[in-house]
XYZ file of C-alpha atoms in Angstrom:
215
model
C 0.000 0.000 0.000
C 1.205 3.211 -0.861
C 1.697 5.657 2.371
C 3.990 8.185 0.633
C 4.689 10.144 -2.208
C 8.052 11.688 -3.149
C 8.865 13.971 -5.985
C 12.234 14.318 -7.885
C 12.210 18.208 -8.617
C 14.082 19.173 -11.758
C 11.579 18.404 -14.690
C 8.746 17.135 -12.825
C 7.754 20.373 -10.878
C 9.346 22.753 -12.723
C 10.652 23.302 -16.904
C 14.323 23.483 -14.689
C 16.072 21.508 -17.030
C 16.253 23.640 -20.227
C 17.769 26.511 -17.616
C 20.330 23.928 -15.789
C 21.698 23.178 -19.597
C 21.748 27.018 -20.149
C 23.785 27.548 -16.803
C 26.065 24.986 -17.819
C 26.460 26.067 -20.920
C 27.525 29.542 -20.239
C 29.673 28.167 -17.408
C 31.800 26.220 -19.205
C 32.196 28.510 -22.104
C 33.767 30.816 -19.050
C 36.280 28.204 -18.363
C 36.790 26.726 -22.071
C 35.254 23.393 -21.451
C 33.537 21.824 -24.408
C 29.746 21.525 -23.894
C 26.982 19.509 -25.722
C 23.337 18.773 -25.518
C 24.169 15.424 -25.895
C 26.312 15.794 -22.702
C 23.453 17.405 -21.006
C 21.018 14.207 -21.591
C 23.601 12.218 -20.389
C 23.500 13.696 -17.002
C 20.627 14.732 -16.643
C 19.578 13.763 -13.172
C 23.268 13.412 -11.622
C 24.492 15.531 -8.496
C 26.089 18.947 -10.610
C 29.458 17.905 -8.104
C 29.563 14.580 -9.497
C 28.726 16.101 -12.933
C 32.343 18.933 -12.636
C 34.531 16.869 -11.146
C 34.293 14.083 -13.904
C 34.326 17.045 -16.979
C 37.026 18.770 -15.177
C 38.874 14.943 -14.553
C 38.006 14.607 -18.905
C 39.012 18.185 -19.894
C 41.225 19.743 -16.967
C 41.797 23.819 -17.027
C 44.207 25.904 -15.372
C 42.323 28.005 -13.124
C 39.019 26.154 -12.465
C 38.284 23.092 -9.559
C 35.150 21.150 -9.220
C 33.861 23.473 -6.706
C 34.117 26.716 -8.840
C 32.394 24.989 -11.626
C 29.612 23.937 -9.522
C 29.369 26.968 -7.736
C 29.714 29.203 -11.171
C 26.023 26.544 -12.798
C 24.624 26.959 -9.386
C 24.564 30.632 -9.287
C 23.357 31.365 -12.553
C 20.799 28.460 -12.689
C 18.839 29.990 -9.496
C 18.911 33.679 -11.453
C 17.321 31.718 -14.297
C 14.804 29.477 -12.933
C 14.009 32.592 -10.521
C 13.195 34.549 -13.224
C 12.113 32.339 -15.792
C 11.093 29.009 -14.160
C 7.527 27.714 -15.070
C 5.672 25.192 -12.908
C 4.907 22.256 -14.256
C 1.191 20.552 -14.956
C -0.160 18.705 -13.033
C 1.647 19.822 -9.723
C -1.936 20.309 -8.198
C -3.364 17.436 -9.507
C -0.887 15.075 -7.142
C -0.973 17.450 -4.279
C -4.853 16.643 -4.250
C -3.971 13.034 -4.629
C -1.554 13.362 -1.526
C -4.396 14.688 0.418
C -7.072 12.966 -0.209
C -5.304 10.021 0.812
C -3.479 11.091 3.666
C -0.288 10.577 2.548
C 3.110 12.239 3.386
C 4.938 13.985 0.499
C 8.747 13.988 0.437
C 10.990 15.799 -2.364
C 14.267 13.733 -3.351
C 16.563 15.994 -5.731
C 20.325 16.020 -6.302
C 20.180 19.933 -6.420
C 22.116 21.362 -4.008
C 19.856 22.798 -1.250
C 20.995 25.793 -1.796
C 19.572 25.942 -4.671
C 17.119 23.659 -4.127
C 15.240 25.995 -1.844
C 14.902 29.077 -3.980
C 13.117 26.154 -6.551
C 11.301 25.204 -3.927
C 10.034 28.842 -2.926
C 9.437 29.573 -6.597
C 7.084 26.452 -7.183
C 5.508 27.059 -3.875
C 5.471 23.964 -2.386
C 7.299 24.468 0.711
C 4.467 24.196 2.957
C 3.396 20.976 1.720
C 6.657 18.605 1.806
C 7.158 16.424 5.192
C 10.500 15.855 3.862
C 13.623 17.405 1.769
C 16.462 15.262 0.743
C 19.154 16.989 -0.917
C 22.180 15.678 -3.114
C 24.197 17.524 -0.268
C 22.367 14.582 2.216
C 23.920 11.212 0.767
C 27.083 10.180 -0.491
C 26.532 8.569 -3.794
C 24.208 10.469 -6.517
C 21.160 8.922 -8.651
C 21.455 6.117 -9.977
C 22.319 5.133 -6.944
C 19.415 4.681 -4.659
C 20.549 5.872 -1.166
C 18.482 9.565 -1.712
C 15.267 7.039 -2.157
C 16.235 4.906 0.932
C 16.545 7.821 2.966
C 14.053 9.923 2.184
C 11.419 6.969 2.582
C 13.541 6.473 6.360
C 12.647 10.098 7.381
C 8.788 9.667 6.156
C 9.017 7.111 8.184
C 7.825 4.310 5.759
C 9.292 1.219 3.821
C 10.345 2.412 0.306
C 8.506 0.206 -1.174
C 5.198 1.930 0.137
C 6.396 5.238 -1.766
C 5.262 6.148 -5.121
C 8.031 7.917 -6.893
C 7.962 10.708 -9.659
C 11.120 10.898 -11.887
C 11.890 12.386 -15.674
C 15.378 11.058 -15.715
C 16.742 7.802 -15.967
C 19.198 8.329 -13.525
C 16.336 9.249 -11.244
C 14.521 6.077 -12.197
C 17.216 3.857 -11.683
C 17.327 5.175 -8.740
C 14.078 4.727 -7.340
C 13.596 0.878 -8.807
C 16.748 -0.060 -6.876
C 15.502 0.924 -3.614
C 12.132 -0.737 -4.160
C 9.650 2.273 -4.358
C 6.916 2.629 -7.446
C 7.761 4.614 -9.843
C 6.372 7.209 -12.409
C 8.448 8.020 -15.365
C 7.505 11.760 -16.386
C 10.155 11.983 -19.570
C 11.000 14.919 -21.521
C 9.129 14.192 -25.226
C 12.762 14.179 -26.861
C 13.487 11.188 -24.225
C 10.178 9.709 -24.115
C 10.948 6.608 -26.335
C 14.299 5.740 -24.466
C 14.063 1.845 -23.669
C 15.822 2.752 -20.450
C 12.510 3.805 -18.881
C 11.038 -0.003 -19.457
C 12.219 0.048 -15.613
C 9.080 2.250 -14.797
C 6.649 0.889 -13.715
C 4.184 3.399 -15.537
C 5.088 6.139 -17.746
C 3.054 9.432 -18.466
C 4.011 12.667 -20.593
C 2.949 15.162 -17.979
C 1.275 14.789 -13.862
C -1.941 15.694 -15.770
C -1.915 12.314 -17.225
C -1.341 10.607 -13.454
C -4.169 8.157 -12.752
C -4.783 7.657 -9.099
C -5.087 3.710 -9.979
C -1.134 4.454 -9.917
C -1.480 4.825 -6.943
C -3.472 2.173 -5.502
C-alpha cells in the first residue's frame, strides 16, 4: 500500500532543465570546457558535483576546480529558474492526490539545497513537503538509490510503500533499486528511451497521473 509520495524536482515540478543546460552552458564557455546537448542528456539527473569533477577529470583547465564549476552553474541556474522558471502541470493534480489520501509527500533531488530551496520557494510547495532530501544529504548520486532509501527512512515508511515521480533515468534507476513505485515523467525528446522499461508506468505530464497508480 502506498503511504507516501516523493517527488524528484528538476523536470517534474518545474521546466528546470532547459535553464540547468543554459547555466552549464555559459559556465563552461567561461572556463573553455567543451559543452553539448548530448552531454546534457547524459546527465541529466546526476548531483552537478559529481557532474564537474568528472568534466574537469576529462578536460582539466588551469584556473578552475570542481567546486568553482559547480558553484559558477549553481549561481546562474537559481537567477534563471528565478526569473524564468515555469511550474509544471499537473503539480496540483498530485498534491490533491496526496491529500485525499493522507499521505506524506517527500521531495528527493540532487540539487544542491541551496539551490534547491529558492526552486522550492518559486514552485511554492514548501508548505506541503514532510520531507527534503538533498544531493548535499547522501554520499553517492542517482542512480544510486541511497536519496530514495533515505528519504522513505525520514517519512518514516518502507520504500517500497512510496510512489516515486522521476523524468530522468538516472532518477529512475534510482528509485527501482531501492524498491519504491515509480512514475516516469520523460521529456518528449526522451520519451521513447528503452531505459525507462524500468518504470513501472510512464506518463508525458502529472496531468496524465491516474490515481489507480497509486493504488
Amino acid at each position: 500500500m502506498i503511504r507516501a509520495v516523493i517527488f524528484d524536482m528538476d523536470g517534474v515540478l518545474i521546466d528546470s532543465e532547459p535553464w540547468w543546460r543554459e547555466a552549464m552552458a555559459e559556465a563552461y564557455a567561461r572556463a573553455g570546457i567543451p559543452y553539448s546537448a548530448q552531454q546534457a542528456v547524459k546527465t541529466q539527473g546526476m548531483r552537478i558535483g559529481d557532474i564537474a569533477r568528472k568534466t574537469l577529470e576529462e578536460h582539466p583547465v588551469e584556473g578552475w576546480d570542481a567546486r568553482r564549476l559547480e558553484e559558477s552553474v549553481c549561481e546562474r541556474v537559481s537567477e534563471l529558474v528565478v526569473a524564468h522558471g515555469r511550474v509544471l502541470p499537473g503539480v496540483d493534480r498530485i498534491l490533491d492526490f496526496v491529500s485525499r489520501g493522507g499521505l506524506k509527500l517527500g521531495l528527493a533531488t540532487s540539487t544542491p539545497r541551496k539551490v534547491a530551496e529558492r526552486f522550492i520557494e518559486r514552485i511554492g510547495i514548501g508548505a506541503r513537503l514532510d520531507v527534503i532530501c538533498t544531493g548535499e544529504d547522501v554520499r553517492r548520486g542517482k542512480p544510486d538509490p541511497e536519496i530514495y532509501r533515505l528519504c522513505a527512512s525520514r517519512l518514516g515508511v518502507e520504500p517500497q510503500q512510496c510512489l516515486v515521480f522521476e523524468d530522468s533515468v538516472s532518477g529512475v534507476q534510482a528509485a527501482k533499486a531501492a524498491g519504491c513505485r515509480c512514475v516516469a515523467v520523460p521529456e518528449g525528446c526522451v520519451f521513447d528511451d528503452v531505459r525507462y522499461g524500468v518504470a513501472d508506468f510512464k506518463i508525458r505530464s502529472l496531468e496524465d497521473f491516474d490515481q489507480m497508480m497509486g493504488q
